[in-house]
PDB file of C-alpha atoms in Angstrom:
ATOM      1  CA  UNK Z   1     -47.793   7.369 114.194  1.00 53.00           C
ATOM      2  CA  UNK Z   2     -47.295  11.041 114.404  1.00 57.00           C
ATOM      3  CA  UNK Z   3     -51.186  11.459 114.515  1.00 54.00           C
ATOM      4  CA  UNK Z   4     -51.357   8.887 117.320  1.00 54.00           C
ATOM      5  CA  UNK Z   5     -49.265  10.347 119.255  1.00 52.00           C
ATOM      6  CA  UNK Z   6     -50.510  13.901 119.088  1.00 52.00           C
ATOM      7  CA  UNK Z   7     -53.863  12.462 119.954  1.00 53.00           C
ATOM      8  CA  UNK Z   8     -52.578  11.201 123.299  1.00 57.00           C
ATOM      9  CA  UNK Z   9     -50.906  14.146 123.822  1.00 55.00           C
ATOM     10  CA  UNK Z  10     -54.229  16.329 123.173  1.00 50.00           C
ATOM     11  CA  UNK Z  11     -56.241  13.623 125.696  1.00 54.00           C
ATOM     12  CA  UNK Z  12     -53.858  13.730 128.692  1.00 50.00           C
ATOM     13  CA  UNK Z  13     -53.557  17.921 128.602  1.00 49.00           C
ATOM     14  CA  UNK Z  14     -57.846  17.425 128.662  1.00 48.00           C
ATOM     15  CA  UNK Z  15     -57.403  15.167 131.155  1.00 46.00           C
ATOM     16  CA  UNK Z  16     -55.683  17.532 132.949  1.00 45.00           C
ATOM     17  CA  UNK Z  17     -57.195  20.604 132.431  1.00 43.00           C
ATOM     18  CA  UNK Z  18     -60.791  19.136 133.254  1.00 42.00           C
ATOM     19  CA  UNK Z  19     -59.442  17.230 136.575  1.00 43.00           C
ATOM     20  CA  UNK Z  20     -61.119  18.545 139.557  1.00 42.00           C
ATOM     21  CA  UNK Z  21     -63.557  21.032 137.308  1.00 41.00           C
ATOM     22  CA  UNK Z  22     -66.447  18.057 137.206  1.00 40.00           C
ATOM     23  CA  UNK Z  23     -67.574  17.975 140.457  1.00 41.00           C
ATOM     24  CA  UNK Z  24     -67.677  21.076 142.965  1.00 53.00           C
ATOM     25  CA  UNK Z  25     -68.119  18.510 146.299  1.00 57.00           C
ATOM     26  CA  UNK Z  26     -65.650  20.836 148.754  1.00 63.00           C
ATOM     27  CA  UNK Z  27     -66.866  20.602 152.487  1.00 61.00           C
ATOM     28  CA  UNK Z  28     -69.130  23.220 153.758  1.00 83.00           C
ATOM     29  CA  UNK Z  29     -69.238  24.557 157.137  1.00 87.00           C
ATOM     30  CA  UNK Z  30     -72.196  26.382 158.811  1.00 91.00           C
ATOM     31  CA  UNK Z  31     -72.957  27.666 162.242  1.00 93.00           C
ATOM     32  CA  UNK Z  32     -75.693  26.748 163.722  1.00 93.00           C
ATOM     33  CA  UNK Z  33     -75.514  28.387 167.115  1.00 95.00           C
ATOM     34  CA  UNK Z  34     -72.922  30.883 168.683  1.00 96.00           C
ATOM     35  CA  UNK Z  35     -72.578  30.759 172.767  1.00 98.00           C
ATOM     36  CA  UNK Z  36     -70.319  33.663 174.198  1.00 98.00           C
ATOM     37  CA  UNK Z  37     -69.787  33.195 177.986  1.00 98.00           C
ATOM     38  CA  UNK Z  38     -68.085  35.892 180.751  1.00 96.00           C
ATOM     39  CA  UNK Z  39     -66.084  33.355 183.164  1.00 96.00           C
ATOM     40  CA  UNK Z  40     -64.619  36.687 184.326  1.00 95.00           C
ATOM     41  CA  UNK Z  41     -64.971  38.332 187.983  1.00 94.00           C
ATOM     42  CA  UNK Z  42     -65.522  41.247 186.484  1.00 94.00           C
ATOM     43  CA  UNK Z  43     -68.431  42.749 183.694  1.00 95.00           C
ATOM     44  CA  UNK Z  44     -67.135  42.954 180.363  1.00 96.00           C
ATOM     45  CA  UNK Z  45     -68.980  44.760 177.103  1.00 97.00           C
ATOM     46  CA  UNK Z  46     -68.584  41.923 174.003  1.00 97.00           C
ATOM     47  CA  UNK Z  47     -69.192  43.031 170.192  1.00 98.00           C
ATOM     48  CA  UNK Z  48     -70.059  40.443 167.757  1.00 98.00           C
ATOM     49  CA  UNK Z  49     -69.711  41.301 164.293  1.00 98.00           C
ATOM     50  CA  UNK Z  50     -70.479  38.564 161.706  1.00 97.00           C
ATOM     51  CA  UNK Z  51     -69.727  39.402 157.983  1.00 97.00           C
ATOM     52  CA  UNK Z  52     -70.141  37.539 155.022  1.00 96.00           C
ATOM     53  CA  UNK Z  53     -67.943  38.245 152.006  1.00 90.00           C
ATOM     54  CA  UNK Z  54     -67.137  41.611 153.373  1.00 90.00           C
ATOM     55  CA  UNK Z  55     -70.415  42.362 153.961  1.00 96.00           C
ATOM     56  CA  UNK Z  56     -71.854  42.839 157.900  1.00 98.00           C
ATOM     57  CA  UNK Z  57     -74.902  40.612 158.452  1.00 97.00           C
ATOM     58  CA  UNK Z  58     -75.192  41.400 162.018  1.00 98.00           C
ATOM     59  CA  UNK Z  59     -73.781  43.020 164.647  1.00 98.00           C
ATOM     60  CA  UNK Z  60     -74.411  43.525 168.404  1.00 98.00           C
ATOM     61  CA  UNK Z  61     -72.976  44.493 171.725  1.00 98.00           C
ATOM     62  CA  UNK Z  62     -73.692  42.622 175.231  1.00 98.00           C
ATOM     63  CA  UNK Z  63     -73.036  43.690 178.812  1.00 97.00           C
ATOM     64  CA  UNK Z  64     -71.854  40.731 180.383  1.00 97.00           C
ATOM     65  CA  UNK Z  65     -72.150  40.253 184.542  1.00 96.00           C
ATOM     66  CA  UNK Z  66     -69.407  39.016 186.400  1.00 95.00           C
ATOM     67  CA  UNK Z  67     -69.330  35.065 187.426  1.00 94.00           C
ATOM     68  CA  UNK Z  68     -71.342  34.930 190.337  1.00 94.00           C
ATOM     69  CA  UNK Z  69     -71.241  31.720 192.522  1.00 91.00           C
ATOM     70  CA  UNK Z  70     -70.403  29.795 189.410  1.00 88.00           C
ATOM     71  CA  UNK Z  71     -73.218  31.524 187.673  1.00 91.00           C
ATOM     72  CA  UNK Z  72     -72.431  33.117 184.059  1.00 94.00           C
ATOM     73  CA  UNK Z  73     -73.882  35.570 182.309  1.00 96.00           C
ATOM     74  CA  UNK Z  74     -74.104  35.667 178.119  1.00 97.00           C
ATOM     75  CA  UNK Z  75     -75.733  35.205 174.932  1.00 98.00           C
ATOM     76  CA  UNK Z  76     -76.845  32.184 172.755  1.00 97.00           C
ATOM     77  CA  UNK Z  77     -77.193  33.092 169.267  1.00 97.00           C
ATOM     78  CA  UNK Z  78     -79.495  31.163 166.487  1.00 96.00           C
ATOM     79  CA  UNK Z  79     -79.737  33.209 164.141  1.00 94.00           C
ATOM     80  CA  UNK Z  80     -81.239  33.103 160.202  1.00 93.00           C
ATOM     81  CA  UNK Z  81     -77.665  34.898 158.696  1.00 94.00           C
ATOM     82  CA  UNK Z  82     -75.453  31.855 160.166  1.00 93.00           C
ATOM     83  CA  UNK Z  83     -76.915  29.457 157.300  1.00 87.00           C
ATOM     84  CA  UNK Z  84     -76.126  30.582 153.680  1.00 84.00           C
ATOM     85  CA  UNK Z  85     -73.407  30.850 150.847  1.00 86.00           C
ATOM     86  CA  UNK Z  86     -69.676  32.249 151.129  1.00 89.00           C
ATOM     87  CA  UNK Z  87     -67.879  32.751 154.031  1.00 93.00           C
ATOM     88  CA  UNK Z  88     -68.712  33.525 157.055  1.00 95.00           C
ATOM     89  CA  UNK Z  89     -66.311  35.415 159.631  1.00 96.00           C
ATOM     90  CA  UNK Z  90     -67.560  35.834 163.298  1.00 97.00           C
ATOM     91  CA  UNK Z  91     -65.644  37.884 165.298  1.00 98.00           C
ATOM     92  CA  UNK Z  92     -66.094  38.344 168.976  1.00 98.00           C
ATOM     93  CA  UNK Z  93     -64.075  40.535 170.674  1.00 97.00           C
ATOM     94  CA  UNK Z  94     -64.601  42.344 174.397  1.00 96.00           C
ATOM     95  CA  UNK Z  95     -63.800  45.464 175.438  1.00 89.00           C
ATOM     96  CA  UNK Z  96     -59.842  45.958 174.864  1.00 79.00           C
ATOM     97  CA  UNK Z  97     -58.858  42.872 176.494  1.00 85.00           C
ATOM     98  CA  UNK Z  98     -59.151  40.859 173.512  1.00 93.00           C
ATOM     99  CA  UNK Z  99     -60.601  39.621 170.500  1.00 96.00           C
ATOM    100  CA  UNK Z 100     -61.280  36.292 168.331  1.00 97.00           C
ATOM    101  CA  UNK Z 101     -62.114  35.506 165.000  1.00 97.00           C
ATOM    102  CA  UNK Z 102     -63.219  31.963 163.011  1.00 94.00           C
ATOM    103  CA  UNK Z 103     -64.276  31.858 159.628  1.00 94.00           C
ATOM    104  CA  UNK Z 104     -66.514  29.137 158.255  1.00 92.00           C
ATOM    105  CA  UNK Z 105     -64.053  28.721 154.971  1.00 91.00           C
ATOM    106  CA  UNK Z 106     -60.872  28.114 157.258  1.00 89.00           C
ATOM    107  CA  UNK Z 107     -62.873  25.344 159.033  1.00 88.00           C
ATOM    108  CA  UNK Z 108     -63.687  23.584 156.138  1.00 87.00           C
ATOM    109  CA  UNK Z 109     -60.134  22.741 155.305  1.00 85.00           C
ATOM    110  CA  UNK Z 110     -60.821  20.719 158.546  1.00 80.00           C
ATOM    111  CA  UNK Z 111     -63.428  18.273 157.104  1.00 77.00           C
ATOM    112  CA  UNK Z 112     -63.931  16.095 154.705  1.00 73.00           C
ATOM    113  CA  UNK Z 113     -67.545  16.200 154.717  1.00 73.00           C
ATOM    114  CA  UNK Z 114     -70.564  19.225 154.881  1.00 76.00           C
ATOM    115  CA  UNK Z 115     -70.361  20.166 158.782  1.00 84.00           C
ATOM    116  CA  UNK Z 116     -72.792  21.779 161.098  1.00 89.00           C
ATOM    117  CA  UNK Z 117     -70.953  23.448 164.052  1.00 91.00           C
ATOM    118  CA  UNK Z 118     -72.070  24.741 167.200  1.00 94.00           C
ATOM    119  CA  UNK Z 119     -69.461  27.472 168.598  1.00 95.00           C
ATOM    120  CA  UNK Z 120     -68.768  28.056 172.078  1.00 97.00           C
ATOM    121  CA  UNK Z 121     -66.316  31.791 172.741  1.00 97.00           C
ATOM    122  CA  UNK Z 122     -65.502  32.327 176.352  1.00 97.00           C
ATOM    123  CA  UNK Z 123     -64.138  35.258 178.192  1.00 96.00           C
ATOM    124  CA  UNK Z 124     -61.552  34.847 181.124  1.00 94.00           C
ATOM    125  CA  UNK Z 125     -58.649  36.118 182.727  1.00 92.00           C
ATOM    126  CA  UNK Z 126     -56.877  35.246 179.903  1.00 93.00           C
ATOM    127  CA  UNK Z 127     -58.902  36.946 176.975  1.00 95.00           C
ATOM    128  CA  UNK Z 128     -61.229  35.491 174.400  1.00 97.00           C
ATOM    129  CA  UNK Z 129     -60.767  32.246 173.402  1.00 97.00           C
ATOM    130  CA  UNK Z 130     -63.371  30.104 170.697  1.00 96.00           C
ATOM    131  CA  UNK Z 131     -64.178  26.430 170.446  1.00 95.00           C
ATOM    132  CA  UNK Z 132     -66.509  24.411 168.293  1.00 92.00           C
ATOM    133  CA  UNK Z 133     -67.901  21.456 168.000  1.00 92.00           C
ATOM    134  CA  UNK Z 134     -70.008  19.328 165.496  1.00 87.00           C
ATOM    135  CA  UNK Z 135     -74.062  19.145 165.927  1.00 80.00           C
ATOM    136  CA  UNK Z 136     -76.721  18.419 163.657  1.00 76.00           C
ATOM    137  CA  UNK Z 137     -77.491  19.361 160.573  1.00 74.00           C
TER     138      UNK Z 137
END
């Protein structure tokens, strides 16, 4: 009886230890494009720094015209460095009006399933602001 019960005892704690530890099926998130737009009526200098476990994988600063006519000036970014392992934190920030960060691990928590996103940052009046949206993988 005593060995009966220790044996139940010994299967629920491995039970419970192992839970979770089989499979390693967490969401992934990946850019697959990054869009940064000046809505502003003035030009604006934007920095985008992208680092991956602490590590810069690219960096770059854009002069940005001023709306004209409903015509916008900025960058579309496709880039090799947005696909890969770990965690990816873009950061796009202009001038000293603002800045805006997303990382790829805090998006995950927003999925249940592997995700392909396309982000779009814009630039107003009212500083930087970033959006995303699901594409293709």
């Amino acid at each position: 009886m005593i060995d009966q019960k220790r044996r139940e005892i010994l299967g629920v704690a491995a039970v419970a230890l192992t839970s979770g530890c089989i499979s390693n099926d967490e969401p992934q998130v990946e850019i697959q494009e990054i869009e940064v737009v000046n809505l502003r009526d003035e030009s604006v200098d934007v920095t985008i720094v992208a680092e991956r476990d602490d590590e810069i994988v690219y960096e770059d600063t854009f002069e940005f015209d001023a709306i004209q006519g409903g015509s916008t000036d900025g960058v579309n970014l496709k880039e090799s460095w947005m696909g890969g392992e770990g965690d990816l934190v873009v950061t796009v920030s202009a001038d000293s009006i603002d800045e805006r960060s997303l990382s790829t691990v805090s998006l995950s928590q927003d999925y249940e399933d592997t995700e392909c996103l396309s982000v779009l940052s814009t630039i107003d009046t009212n500083g930087v602001k970033m959006y995303y949206s699901r594409g293709e993988c």
